[in-house]
Amino acid sequence: MAKTVKSPLCEMLGITYPIFQGGMAWVAKGRLAAAVSEGGGLGIIAASQAPAEYVREQIHILKSLTDKAFGVNIMMQSPYVKEIAELVIEEKVPVLTTGAGNPTPYMEAWKAAGIKVFPVIPNVKVAKKMAAAGAAGLVAEGMESGGHIGEMTSMALLPQVLDAVDIPVLAAGGFADGRGLAAALLMGAAGVQMGTAFLVAEECDIAQGYKDKVVAAQDTDTVITGRSTSHVVRSIKNQMTARYLEVEGSCAENKMEQLEKLGAGALRRATEGDIEMGALMAGQIAGLVKEEAPAAVIIERIMDDVVKVLKKAQNLL
Ligand code: TUI
């Protein structure tokens, strides 16, 4: 087993390493989450915008592969959010993360069931609101992340969130290696959440073409679309993002209609292999992600490096 670092998060959740796997919609399924949890991190199944039965199936797949702690990410804009909110109680899911909206209406029921909730938050205002609502911890997600993002960068967001709340805060957005984890821990984070790094896990069941695009990506190969709408999303540049930005910048009368058509189901299309018209959601750190590997190996490399980096940091004194 790789050496570890001390974080109160590990005792709180019964995990070995302070690493959450991002709850990536249509990507983070039972098999990937199980592999991350088996590797010592916290694997997270994304409820996406899928019916509750899909989520139940993914939870059962995970439970057949690991006895370790795991989480479910609930996308608050899902039309099935109410059913899923009940399902996670029924399935005794130990940890939840939430994204793209406000989970406070469900917090009391989740807390009463003993579930630890870690809302993903894009700014200090939402961080304070979630802490007051009873969150066990937070994931402070910078705009370096893939998918639906806020406006703050990780470097500016993390310390301001840490000063605003007194619950554990994980950093997300721009983290994929031991250096990043070390830096986050030094700033006071309880751990990190990584999505892009696990897109290329062997156990991640997305089309090979999507993984190849992540591996080939350079630092500037992602782009933000939807700034003129409420769907602000970062993904790897392709024909879809070019067309989306073209329509966004145009004066077309049916602009919103065209954008909706381009965006609808686009992430799912990407996971099925449509690398030109699908939304290849990935973070700016994709340029650092160089090869496919088992999730446990990805985690082991991160943990080997974080120990080296933290030891070297002592020489600065
Ligand atoms: O949620 C994400 N990333 C995502 S979700 C997604 S799939 C999707 N599908 C349809 C529409 C939108 C997304 C792809 N990537 N990250 C966490 C995140 N949460 N980013 C931003 C937020 C957020 C935004 C506003 C959280 C809370 C919030 O407001 C809370 C409030 O009180 O209103």
Short mmCIF file of C-alpha atoms and ligand atoms in Angstrom, two decimals:
data_model
loop_
_atom_site.label_atom_id
_atom_site.label_comp_id
_atom_site.label_asym_id
_atom_site.label_seq_id
_atom_site.Cartn_x
_atom_site.Cartn_y
_atom_site.Cartn_z
CA MET A 1 0.00 0.00 0.00
CA ALA A 2 1.19 3.49 -0.80
CA LYS A 3 2.13 5.75 2.10
CA THR A 4 -0.61 7.98 3.29
CA VAL A 5 -1.09 11.50 4.59
CA LYS A 6 -3.05 12.41 7.68
CA SER A 7 -6.40 14.05 7.09
CA PRO A 8 -9.42 14.11 9.43
CA LEU A 9 -11.46 13.34 6.32
CA CYS A 10 -10.13 9.76 6.26
CA GLU A 11 -11.33 8.97 9.80
CA MET A 12 -14.62 10.76 9.20
CA LEU A 13 -15.47 8.65 6.14
CA GLY A 14 -13.46 5.48 6.71
CA ILE A 15 -11.30 5.96 3.62
CA THR A 16 -7.53 5.50 3.29
CA TYR A 17 -6.62 8.52 1.15
CA PRO A 18 -8.18 12.02 1.08
CA ILE A 19 -9.25 11.75 -2.55
CA PHE A 20 -12.81 11.95 -3.89
CA GLN A 21 -13.50 10.83 -7.45
CA GLY A 22 -15.68 13.45 -9.11
CA GLY A 23 -19.33 12.53 -9.65
CA MET A 24 -19.13 12.91 -13.42
CA ALA A 25 -22.55 12.67 -15.08
CA TRP A 26 -22.96 9.60 -17.37
CA VAL A 27 -19.29 8.75 -16.69
CA ALA A 28 -18.99 7.88 -13.00
CA LYS A 29 -20.73 4.51 -12.82
CA GLY A 30 -20.63 1.66 -10.30
CA ARG A 31 -17.56 -0.01 -11.76
CA LEU A 32 -15.39 3.12 -11.68
CA ALA A 33 -16.57 4.17 -8.22
CA ALA A 34 -15.90 0.66 -6.85
CA ALA A 35 -12.37 0.70 -8.28
CA VAL A 36 -11.63 4.10 -6.71
CA SER A 37 -12.98 2.99 -3.32
CA GLU A 38 -11.00 -0.27 -3.56
CA GLY A 39 -7.95 1.87 -4.38
CA GLY A 40 -8.35 3.78 -1.09
CA GLY A 41 -10.19 6.91 -2.26
CA LEU A 42 -13.91 7.66 -2.20
CA GLY A 43 -15.59 6.39 -5.36
CA ILE A 44 -18.70 8.34 -6.32
CA ILE A 45 -21.55 7.23 -8.58
CA ALA A 46 -23.14 10.04 -10.57
CA ALA A 47 -26.93 10.01 -10.52
CA SER A 48 -26.70 12.20 -13.66
CA GLN A 49 -30.14 12.95 -15.09
CA ALA A 50 -31.01 9.27 -15.01
CA PRO A 51 -34.07 7.62 -13.44
CA ALA A 52 -33.74 6.25 -9.90
CA GLU A 53 -33.62 2.67 -11.23
CA TYR A 54 -30.36 3.42 -13.09
CA VAL A 55 -28.84 4.78 -9.88
CA ARG A 56 -30.01 1.73 -7.91
CA GLU A 57 -28.46 -0.55 -10.52
CA GLN A 58 -25.12 1.28 -10.34
CA ILE A 59 -25.16 1.12 -6.53
CA HIS A 60 -25.77 -2.64 -6.71
CA ILE A 61 -22.92 -3.06 -9.21
CA LEU A 62 -20.65 -1.16 -6.81
CA LYS A 63 -21.78 -3.18 -3.80
CA SER A 64 -21.01 -6.42 -5.69
CA LEU A 65 -17.43 -5.18 -6.23
CA THR A 66 -16.50 -3.55 -2.90
CA ASP A 67 -17.50 -3.32 0.76
CA LYS A 68 -15.72 0.00 1.13
CA ALA A 69 -17.30 3.40 1.67
CA PHE A 70 -18.62 5.17 -1.44
CA GLY A 71 -20.70 8.14 -2.43
CA VAL A 72 -23.44 9.20 -4.82
CA ASN A 73 -23.47 12.57 -6.58
CA ILE A 74 -26.89 14.09 -7.02
CA MET A 75 -27.26 16.57 -9.85
CA MET A 76 -29.89 18.90 -8.39
CA GLN A 77 -31.28 19.73 -11.85
CA SER A 78 -32.19 16.07 -12.43
CA PRO A 79 -35.91 15.55 -13.05
CA TYR A 80 -35.62 12.48 -10.77
CA VAL A 81 -34.02 14.25 -7.82
CA LYS A 82 -36.87 13.49 -5.40
CA GLU A 83 -36.88 9.74 -6.04
CA ILE A 84 -33.09 9.62 -5.90
CA ALA A 85 -33.07 11.56 -2.62
CA GLU A 86 -35.20 8.75 -1.14
CA LEU A 87 -33.31 5.95 -2.85
CA VAL A 88 -29.95 6.93 -1.32
CA ILE A 89 -31.50 6.63 2.15
CA GLU A 90 -33.00 3.25 1.31
CA GLU A 91 -29.66 1.99 -0.08
CA LYS A 92 -27.76 3.29 2.98
CA VAL A 93 -25.39 5.37 0.86
CA PRO A 94 -22.83 6.74 3.37
CA VAL A 95 -21.75 9.90 1.52
CA LEU A 96 -23.41 12.30 -0.92
CA THR A 97 -22.07 15.08 -3.02
CA THR A 98 -24.47 17.46 -4.75
CA GLY A 99 -23.97 19.70 -7.74
CA ALA A 100 -25.58 22.27 -10.00
CA GLY A 101 -28.07 23.53 -7.45
CA ASN A 102 -29.39 23.74 -3.94
CA PRO A 103 -29.77 20.53 -1.86
CA THR A 104 -31.07 22.21 1.33
CA PRO A 105 -34.67 20.91 1.02
CA TYR A 106 -33.32 17.35 1.38
CA MET A 107 -30.57 17.95 3.95
CA GLU A 108 -32.62 17.23 7.06
CA ALA A 109 -33.83 13.82 5.84
CA TRP A 110 -30.33 12.85 4.70
CA LYS A 111 -28.78 13.92 7.99
CA ALA A 112 -31.44 12.05 9.98
CA ALA A 113 -30.47 8.93 7.98
CA GLY A 114 -26.82 9.43 8.98
CA ILE A 115 -25.67 10.42 5.48
CA LYS A 116 -22.70 12.79 5.26
CA VAL A 117 -23.41 15.43 2.65
CA PHE A 118 -20.64 17.30 0.80
CA PRO A 119 -22.23 19.89 -1.50
CA VAL A 120 -20.05 21.02 -4.39
CA ILE A 121 -19.96 24.80 -4.23
CA PRO A 122 -18.68 27.47 -6.65
CA ASN A 123 -18.38 30.48 -4.31
CA VAL A 124 -18.30 31.63 -0.65
CA LYS A 125 -21.96 32.64 -0.55
CA VAL A 126 -23.15 29.14 -1.45
CA ALA A 127 -20.49 27.63 0.85
CA LYS A 128 -21.92 29.51 3.86
CA LYS A 129 -25.48 28.54 2.92
CA MET A 130 -24.56 24.85 2.73
CA ALA A 131 -22.60 24.89 5.99
CA ALA A 132 -25.60 26.48 7.72
CA ALA A 133 -27.89 23.83 6.23
CA GLY A 134 -25.87 21.08 7.91
CA ALA A 135 -23.30 19.96 5.33
CA ALA A 136 -20.68 17.57 6.77
CA GLY A 137 -18.10 19.13 4.46
CA LEU A 138 -17.78 20.95 1.15
CA VAL A 139 -16.11 20.48 -2.21
CA ALA A 140 -14.90 23.91 -3.36
CA GLU A 141 -14.83 23.62 -7.14
CA GLY A 142 -12.87 26.11 -9.23
CA MET A 143 -13.59 26.98 -12.84
CA GLU A 144 -10.62 24.88 -13.97
CA SER A 145 -12.98 21.91 -13.63
CA GLY A 146 -14.70 20.13 -16.43
CA GLY A 147 -18.46 20.24 -16.77
CA HIS A 148 -20.77 22.83 -15.22
CA ILE A 149 -18.64 25.50 -13.50
CA GLY A 150 -18.78 28.72 -11.55
CA GLU A 151 -16.58 31.80 -11.97
CA MET A 152 -13.90 31.45 -9.28
CA THR A 153 -10.52 29.80 -9.81
CA SER A 154 -9.50 27.10 -7.33
CA MET A 155 -6.55 29.13 -6.01
CA ALA A 156 -8.72 32.10 -5.08
CA LEU A 157 -11.78 30.09 -4.02
CA LEU A 158 -10.21 27.60 -1.61
CA PRO A 159 -8.70 29.94 1.02
CA GLN A 160 -11.79 32.16 1.02
CA VAL A 161 -14.08 29.16 1.57
CA LEU A 162 -11.76 27.82 4.28
CA ASP A 163 -12.02 31.15 6.11
CA ALA A 164 -15.81 31.22 5.78
CA VAL A 165 -16.74 27.79 7.20
CA ASP A 166 -15.57 25.45 9.96
CA ILE A 167 -16.25 22.11 8.28
CA PRO A 168 -13.78 20.11 6.13
CA VAL A 169 -13.31 21.51 2.62
CA LEU A 170 -11.97 19.55 -0.33
CA ALA A 171 -10.45 21.36 -3.30
CA ALA A 172 -11.56 20.55 -6.84
CA GLY A 173 -10.73 21.95 -10.26
CA GLY A 174 -7.19 21.64 -11.56
CA PHE A 175 -6.03 18.69 -9.45
CA ALA A 176 -4.70 15.47 -10.96
CA ASP A 177 -1.42 14.66 -9.21
CA GLY A 178 0.49 14.57 -5.91
CA ARG A 179 1.74 18.13 -6.26
CA GLY A 180 -1.81 19.41 -6.46
CA LEU A 181 -2.93 17.35 -3.48
CA ALA A 182 0.07 18.56 -1.46
CA ALA A 183 -0.66 22.18 -2.32
CA ALA A 184 -4.32 21.83 -1.38
CA LEU A 185 -3.42 20.19 1.95
CA LEU A 186 -0.89 22.95 2.67
CA MET A 187 -3.55 25.58 2.07
CA GLY A 188 -5.75 23.84 4.60
CA ALA A 189 -7.97 21.63 2.46
CA ALA A 190 -9.03 18.26 3.89
CA GLY A 191 -8.39 16.61 0.51
CA VAL A 192 -9.09 16.94 -3.18
CA GLN A 193 -11.71 15.80 -5.63
CA MET A 194 -10.45 14.70 -9.03
CA GLY A 195 -12.58 14.06 -12.10
CA THR A 196 -10.45 14.39 -15.22
CA ALA A 197 -7.72 12.15 -13.74
CA PHE A 198 -10.26 9.31 -13.44
CA LEU A 199 -11.78 9.82 -16.92
CA VAL A 200 -8.85 7.71 -18.15
CA ALA A 201 -9.14 5.00 -15.49
CA GLU A 202 -9.32 1.54 -17.05
CA GLU A 203 -12.53 0.93 -15.09
CA CYS A 204 -14.14 4.08 -16.54
CA ASP A 205 -16.66 2.83 -19.11
CA ILE A 206 -16.62 5.64 -21.65
CA ALA A 207 -15.76 5.34 -25.35
CA GLN A 208 -12.03 4.96 -26.04
CA GLY A 209 -12.24 8.03 -28.31
CA TYR A 210 -13.18 10.24 -25.32
CA LYS A 211 -10.25 8.92 -23.28
CA ASP A 212 -7.90 9.43 -26.26
CA LYS A 213 -8.99 13.09 -26.49
CA VAL A 214 -8.22 13.60 -22.78
CA VAL A 215 -4.80 11.96 -23.13
CA ALA A 216 -4.00 14.05 -26.25
CA ALA A 217 -5.25 17.34 -24.75
CA GLN A 218 -2.79 20.18 -24.13
CA ASP A 219 -3.23 22.83 -21.44
CA THR A 220 -5.29 25.20 -23.62
CA ASP A 221 -7.45 22.59 -25.32
CA THR A 222 -10.59 23.10 -23.20
CA VAL A 223 -13.10 25.89 -23.71
CA ILE A 224 -16.11 27.29 -21.86
CA THR A 225 -19.45 27.32 -23.66
CA GLY A 226 -22.79 28.65 -22.50
CA ARG A 227 -21.62 31.88 -20.83
CA SER A 228 -24.67 33.57 -22.38
CA THR A 229 -26.96 30.87 -20.93
CA SER A 230 -27.27 29.18 -17.55
CA HIS A 231 -25.39 26.10 -18.87
CA VAL A 232 -21.79 27.24 -18.38
CA VAL A 233 -19.75 24.18 -19.24
CA ARG A 234 -16.05 23.38 -19.82
CA SER A 235 -15.17 20.72 -22.33
CA ILE A 236 -12.45 19.78 -24.81
CA LYS A 237 -12.63 21.82 -28.03
CA ASN A 238 -14.30 20.03 -30.95
CA GLN A 239 -16.85 20.72 -33.71
CA MET A 240 -19.65 20.93 -31.13
CA THR A 241 -17.95 23.64 -29.02
CA ALA A 242 -17.00 25.60 -32.16
CA ARG A 243 -20.58 25.50 -33.44
CA TYR A 244 -21.99 26.31 -29.98
CA LEU A 245 -19.77 29.40 -29.64
CA GLU A 246 -20.62 30.48 -33.19
CA VAL A 247 -24.35 30.32 -32.43
CA GLU A 248 -23.81 32.03 -29.04
CA GLY A 249 -22.05 34.92 -30.77
CA SER A 250 -24.66 35.25 -33.50
CA CYS A 251 -27.86 37.28 -33.60
CA ALA A 252 -29.97 34.36 -34.80
CA GLU A 253 -33.58 34.70 -33.76
CA ASN A 254 -33.88 31.08 -32.65
CA LYS A 255 -30.50 31.18 -30.88
CA MET A 256 -31.64 29.58 -27.62
CA GLU A 257 -33.46 26.87 -29.53
CA GLN A 258 -30.33 26.09 -31.56
CA LEU A 259 -28.14 26.02 -28.42
CA GLU A 260 -30.54 23.72 -26.66
CA LYS A 261 -30.46 21.37 -29.63
CA LEU A 262 -26.65 21.33 -29.67
CA GLY A 263 -26.37 20.81 -25.92
CA ALA A 264 -29.15 18.29 -25.33
CA GLY A 265 -27.68 14.87 -24.57
CA ALA A 266 -24.25 16.05 -25.73
CA LEU A 267 -22.32 14.58 -22.78
CA ARG A 268 -24.00 11.22 -23.24
CA ARG A 269 -23.12 11.31 -26.93
CA ALA A 270 -19.47 11.89 -26.02
CA THR A 271 -19.41 8.94 -23.61
CA GLU A 272 -20.79 6.79 -26.46
CA GLY A 273 -17.97 7.86 -28.81
CA ASP A 274 -19.25 10.91 -30.71
CA ILE A 275 -16.05 12.90 -30.21
CA GLU A 276 -16.99 15.68 -32.68
CA MET A 277 -20.60 16.50 -31.77
CA GLY A 278 -20.54 15.23 -28.17
CA ALA A 279 -19.54 17.35 -25.15
CA LEU A 280 -16.12 16.03 -24.07
CA MET A 281 -16.32 17.48 -20.57
CA ALA A 282 -12.87 17.65 -18.97
CA GLY A 283 -10.91 20.08 -16.83
CA GLN A 284 -7.96 22.32 -17.69
CA ILE A 285 -5.68 19.76 -16.02
CA ALA A 286 -6.34 17.35 -18.94
CA GLY A 287 -2.95 18.41 -20.32
CA LEU A 288 -1.33 16.65 -17.36
CA VAL A 289 -3.23 13.39 -17.85
CA LYS A 290 -1.04 11.29 -20.08
CA GLU A 291 -2.19 7.67 -20.06
CA GLU A 292 -4.90 5.22 -19.21
CA ALA A 293 -4.27 3.20 -16.02
CA PRO A 294 -6.24 1.28 -13.40
CA ALA A 295 -7.85 3.61 -10.83
CA ALA A 296 -5.78 2.05 -8.04
CA VAL A 297 -2.56 2.84 -9.96
CA ILE A 298 -3.68 6.45 -10.56
CA ILE A 299 -4.26 6.81 -6.81
CA GLU A 300 -1.01 5.06 -5.86
CA ARG A 301 1.05 7.42 -8.08
CA ILE A 302 -0.68 10.45 -6.54
CA MET A 303 0.02 9.18 -3.01
CA ASP A 304 3.66 8.31 -3.77
CA ASP A 305 4.16 11.83 -5.14
CA VAL A 306 2.33 13.69 -2.37
CA VAL A 307 4.59 12.13 0.24
CA LYS A 308 7.71 13.09 -1.77
CA VAL A 309 6.47 16.65 -2.28
CA LEU A 310 5.52 17.15 1.38
CA LYS A 311 8.90 15.78 2.53
CA LYS A 312 10.70 18.12 0.16
CA ALA A 313 8.59 21.01 1.44
CA GLN A 314 10.27 20.64 4.84
CA ASN A 315 13.53 21.79 3.19
CA LEU A 316 11.94 25.18 2.58
CA LEU A 317 12.18 25.93 6.27
O1 TUI B 1 -22.31 20.09 -11.14
C1 TUI B 1 -21.15 20.22 -11.46
N1 TUI B 1 -20.68 19.85 -12.67
C2 TUI B 1 -21.44 19.29 -13.66
S1 TUI B 1 -23.08 18.89 -13.58
C3 TUI B 1 -23.07 18.37 -15.14
S2 TUI B 1 -24.47 17.72 -15.97
C4 TUI B 1 -25.52 19.02 -16.23
N2 TUI B 1 -26.57 18.74 -16.94
C5 TUI B 1 -27.50 19.67 -17.18
C6 TUI B 1 -27.37 20.95 -16.71
C7 TUI B 1 -26.28 21.27 -16.01
C8 TUI B 1 -25.34 20.29 -15.76
C9 TUI B 1 -21.83 18.51 -15.67
N3 TUI B 1 -20.94 19.01 -14.82
N4 TUI B 1 -20.26 20.74 -10.60
C10 TUI B 1 -20.65 21.20 -9.32
C11 TUI B 1 -21.17 22.56 -9.39
N5 TUI B 1 -22.14 22.98 -8.64
N6 TUI B 1 -20.76 23.55 -10.19
C12 TUI B 1 -21.51 24.64 -9.89
C13 TUI B 1 -22.37 24.26 -8.90
C14 TUI B 1 -23.37 25.03 -8.20
C15 TUI B 1 -23.97 26.13 -8.79
C16 TUI B 1 -24.91 26.84 -8.09
C17 TUI B 1 -23.77 24.64 -6.92
C18 TUI B 1 -24.72 25.35 -6.24
C19 TUI B 1 -25.28 26.45 -6.83
O2 TUI B 1 -26.22 27.20 -6.24
C20 TUI B 1 -26.80 26.79 -5.03
C21 TUI B 1 -27.89 27.75 -4.65
O3 TUI B 1 -28.06 27.98 -3.46
O4 TUI B 1 -28.56 28.24 -5.56
#
